[in-house]
Amino acid sequence: MHSLLNNLNLTERLSQQVNFILETDKLKQVIRRNFIADGSRRENTAEHSWQIILITLTFSEYAKEKNIDLLKVIKMLTLHDLVEIYAGDVFLFDEKANVGKFENETQSADQLFGLLPEEQKSEFKALWLEFEATQTPESLFANAIDRITPFLLNSVNGGQSWTEAQVKAEQALKKLAVIEQGSDEIWNLFLQLLEQAKINKLLL
Amino acid sequence: MHSLLNNLNLTERLSQQVNFILETDKLKQVIRRNFIADGSRRENTAEHSWQIILITLTFSEYAKEKNIDLLKVIKMLTLHDLVEIYAGDVFLFDEKANVGKFENETQSADQLFGLLPEEQKSEFKALWLEFEATQTPESLFANAIDRITPFLLNSVNGGQSWTEAQVKAEQALKKLAVIEQGSDEIWNLFLQLLEQAKINKLLL
């Protein structure tokens, strides 16, 4: 428990929740591989998490499943990268670093969500697992948004995170294939961005 | 329109939306007065926007109105600070800087949301106005979350943004009074944090 909570007279439940909030502030210090749109610096995972929520609101009409539960999509996107606080960000195209990723992140999820009251822990962990499993319409749309976002940023910022890792177009096509299950329009956008990235030699 | 869009064959509607997304990436570069929880740096408005959504999910049970539309609360919180891209962040306790704030932000809202297709512009602007008006249950809860968040961070990071601006406890009590309309539990949390801040001489 954060030492602040020793000096407050809160319910046990609210203490746990405030403690969780203070701990999750660390997401602002998890640095991702990709750069922000103007290329001036790499982005952190907290600002990425906000951006995918904004894009979800802007692109909501493009979900393949028309009766999608948008609140659930947003819940998933708000929570899904919190595991990086302990497990770190793993670059999508770093095959080695992706070995054991799910196991590490599961440990991290249990540790972090375990700070919360029991039923809230279960709710948040279930949302994280649903996102990871890419089976439900909500999870597929959330994953489509999460994948197109850094791809779009790389398309306008010179693609430094691609070129420094020598990412190939065929790798991108494989790793972003999940987009097609979540949205026809975003898949079409991705294919066009991929062509441009090849023309501009941002991808090998 | 961003030059990227000249090379893509998208619908006019999707082009406008992608352009909006690229423009709003600038929120990551709007720096707020307050510091992140560990005090190591000031935070930017994009990461703040994510954090208030996470806190909304964690504290949803504390909304005064029990049948609150949580999706609407989150939409407001995702969008409400976008106006800072052109209008800049205004420190809550800087009385001078707050003169003309609403007019500046209205111009900014029209400019930024004006990038979107007409009915989406109207929807987003209406959400922003509803947030600002602090009348509906959703707006009151969203404002309560938005106000408690930097107060909580200042309570654990040494309160540098308070001390450098010589913020008084009575100013805080006045500026954060809206919390009481949004949530009893968050108002109680605020009052306790205020007492601690006075004891620790973080507020004058």
PDB file of C-alpha atoms in Angstrom, chain B residues 93-173:
ATOM      1  CA  PHE B  93      -5.375  27.953 -10.018  1.00  0.00           C
ATOM      2  CA  ASP B  94      -4.112  30.657 -12.398  1.00  0.00           C
ATOM      3  CA  GLU B  95      -6.965  33.170 -12.115  1.00  0.00           C
ATOM      4  CA  LYS B  96      -5.591  35.482 -14.795  1.00  0.00           C
ATOM      5  CA  ALA B  97      -5.076  32.760 -17.369  1.00  0.00           C
ATOM      6  CA  ASN B  98      -8.638  31.552 -16.807  1.00  0.00           C
ATOM      7  CA  VAL B  99     -10.099  34.840 -18.113  1.00  0.00           C
ATOM      8  CA  GLY B 100     -11.387  34.196 -21.639  1.00  0.00           C
ATOM      9  CA  LYS B 101     -10.631  30.467 -21.368  1.00  0.00           C
ATOM     10  CA  PHE B 102     -14.060  29.300 -22.530  1.00  0.00           C
ATOM     11  CA  GLU B 103     -14.040  31.591 -25.572  1.00  0.00           C
ATOM     12  CA  ASN B 104     -10.550  30.454 -26.607  1.00  0.00           C
ATOM     13  CA  GLU B 105     -11.466  26.837 -26.133  1.00  0.00           C
ATOM     14  CA  THR B 106     -14.698  27.223 -28.091  1.00  0.00           C
ATOM     15  CA  GLN B 107     -12.708  28.544 -31.059  1.00  0.00           C
ATOM     16  CA  SER B 108     -10.299  25.646 -30.660  1.00  0.00           C
ATOM     17  CA  ALA B 109     -13.165  23.131 -30.488  1.00  0.00           C
ATOM     18  CA  ASP B 110     -14.703  24.498 -33.693  1.00  0.00           C
ATOM     19  CA  GLN B 111     -11.358  24.368 -35.487  1.00  0.00           C
ATOM     20  CA  LEU B 112     -10.438  20.868 -34.354  1.00  0.00           C
ATOM     21  CA  PHE B 113     -13.827  19.117 -34.474  1.00  0.00           C
ATOM     22  CA  GLY B 114     -14.404  20.955 -37.759  1.00  0.00           C
ATOM     23  CA  LEU B 115     -11.910  18.560 -39.337  1.00  0.00           C
ATOM     24  CA  LEU B 116     -14.479  15.776 -38.944  1.00  0.00           C
ATOM     25  CA  PRO B 117     -17.568  14.906 -41.002  1.00  0.00           C
ATOM     26  CA  GLU B 118     -20.420  17.237 -40.074  1.00  0.00           C
ATOM     27  CA  GLU B 119     -22.486  15.003 -37.777  1.00  0.00           C
ATOM     28  CA  GLN B 120     -19.422  13.700 -35.975  1.00  0.00           C
ATOM     29  CA  LYS B 121     -18.258  17.257 -35.433  1.00  0.00           C
ATOM     30  CA  SER B 122     -21.660  18.050 -33.890  1.00  0.00           C
ATOM     31  CA  GLU B 123     -21.577  14.967 -31.666  1.00  0.00           C
ATOM     32  CA  PHE B 124     -18.072  15.646 -30.341  1.00  0.00           C
ATOM     33  CA  LYS B 125     -18.703  19.338 -29.818  1.00  0.00           C
ATOM     34  CA  ALA B 126     -21.934  18.605 -27.954  1.00  0.00           C
ATOM     35  CA  LEU B 127     -20.062  16.215 -25.650  1.00  0.00           C
ATOM     36  CA  TRP B 128     -17.428  18.862 -24.985  1.00  0.00           C
ATOM     37  CA  LEU B 129     -20.082  21.482 -24.221  1.00  0.00           C
ATOM     38  CA  GLU B 130     -21.935  19.075 -21.934  1.00  0.00           C
ATOM     39  CA  PHE B 131     -18.725  18.427 -20.006  1.00  0.00           C
ATOM     40  CA  GLU B 132     -18.056  22.141 -19.655  1.00  0.00           C
ATOM     41  CA  ALA B 133     -21.595  22.970 -18.515  1.00  0.00           C
ATOM     42  CA  THR B 134     -21.407  20.613 -15.451  1.00  0.00           C
ATOM     43  CA  GLN B 135     -25.158  20.056 -15.379  1.00  0.00           C
ATOM     44  CA  THR B 136     -25.889  16.443 -16.302  1.00  0.00           C
ATOM     45  CA  PRO B 137     -25.032  13.486 -14.014  1.00  0.00           C
ATOM     46  CA  GLU B 138     -22.481  12.269 -16.595  1.00  0.00           C
ATOM     47  CA  SER B 139     -20.785  15.648 -16.785  1.00  0.00           C
ATOM     48  CA  LEU B 140     -20.703  16.041 -12.994  1.00  0.00           C
ATOM     49  CA  PHE B 141     -19.099  12.640 -12.501  1.00  0.00           C
ATOM     50  CA  ALA B 142     -16.620  13.282 -15.341  1.00  0.00           C
ATOM     51  CA  ASN B 143     -15.660  16.618 -13.795  1.00  0.00           C
ATOM     52  CA  ALA B 144     -15.258  15.024 -10.359  1.00  0.00           C
ATOM     53  CA  ILE B 145     -12.804  12.503 -11.818  1.00  0.00           C
ATOM     54  CA  ASP B 146     -10.972  15.163 -13.817  1.00  0.00           C
ATOM     55  CA  ARG B 147     -10.495  17.320 -10.688  1.00  0.00           C
ATOM     56  CA  ILE B 148      -9.527  14.624  -8.178  1.00  0.00           C
ATOM     57  CA  THR B 149      -6.837  13.176 -10.477  1.00  0.00           C
ATOM     58  CA  PRO B 150      -4.176  15.937 -10.375  1.00  0.00           C
ATOM     59  CA  PHE B 151      -5.070  16.551  -6.719  1.00  0.00           C
ATOM     60  CA  LEU B 152      -4.263  12.935  -5.914  1.00  0.00           C
ATOM     61  CA  LEU B 153      -1.011  13.082  -7.906  1.00  0.00           C
ATOM     62  CA  ASN B 154       0.043  16.287  -6.131  1.00  0.00           C
ATOM     63  CA  SER B 155      -0.709  14.596  -2.810  1.00  0.00           C
ATOM     64  CA  VAL B 156       2.003  12.008  -3.443  1.00  0.00           C
ATOM     65  CA  ASN B 157       4.582  13.859  -5.567  1.00  0.00           C
ATOM     66  CA  GLY B 158       5.417  16.736  -3.232  1.00  0.00           C
ATOM     67  CA  GLY B 159       2.871  19.100  -4.740  1.00  0.00           C
ATOM     68  CA  GLN B 160       5.416  21.037  -6.778  1.00  0.00           C
ATOM     69  CA  SER B 161       2.817  22.557  -9.111  1.00  0.00           C
ATOM     70  CA  TRP B 162       0.995  23.881  -6.008  1.00  0.00           C
ATOM     71  CA  THR B 163       4.009  25.242  -4.184  1.00  0.00           C
ATOM     72  CA  GLU B 164       5.466  26.953  -7.258  1.00  0.00           C
ATOM     73  CA  ALA B 165       2.129  28.738  -7.788  1.00  0.00           C
ATOM     74  CA  GLN B 166       1.542  29.274  -4.033  1.00  0.00           C
ATOM     75  CA  VAL B 167      -1.885  27.668  -4.157  1.00  0.00           C
ATOM     76  CA  LYS B 168      -4.008  28.138  -1.023  1.00  0.00           C
ATOM     77  CA  ALA B 169      -6.182  25.432   0.568  1.00  0.00           C
ATOM     78  CA  GLU B 170      -9.228  27.666   0.293  1.00  0.00           C
ATOM     79  CA  GLN B 171      -8.629  28.070  -3.474  1.00  0.00           C
ATOM     80  CA  ALA B 172      -8.519  24.298  -3.813  1.00  0.00           C
ATOM     81  CA  LEU B 173     -11.720  23.931  -1.816  1.00  0.00           C
TER      82      LEU B 173
END
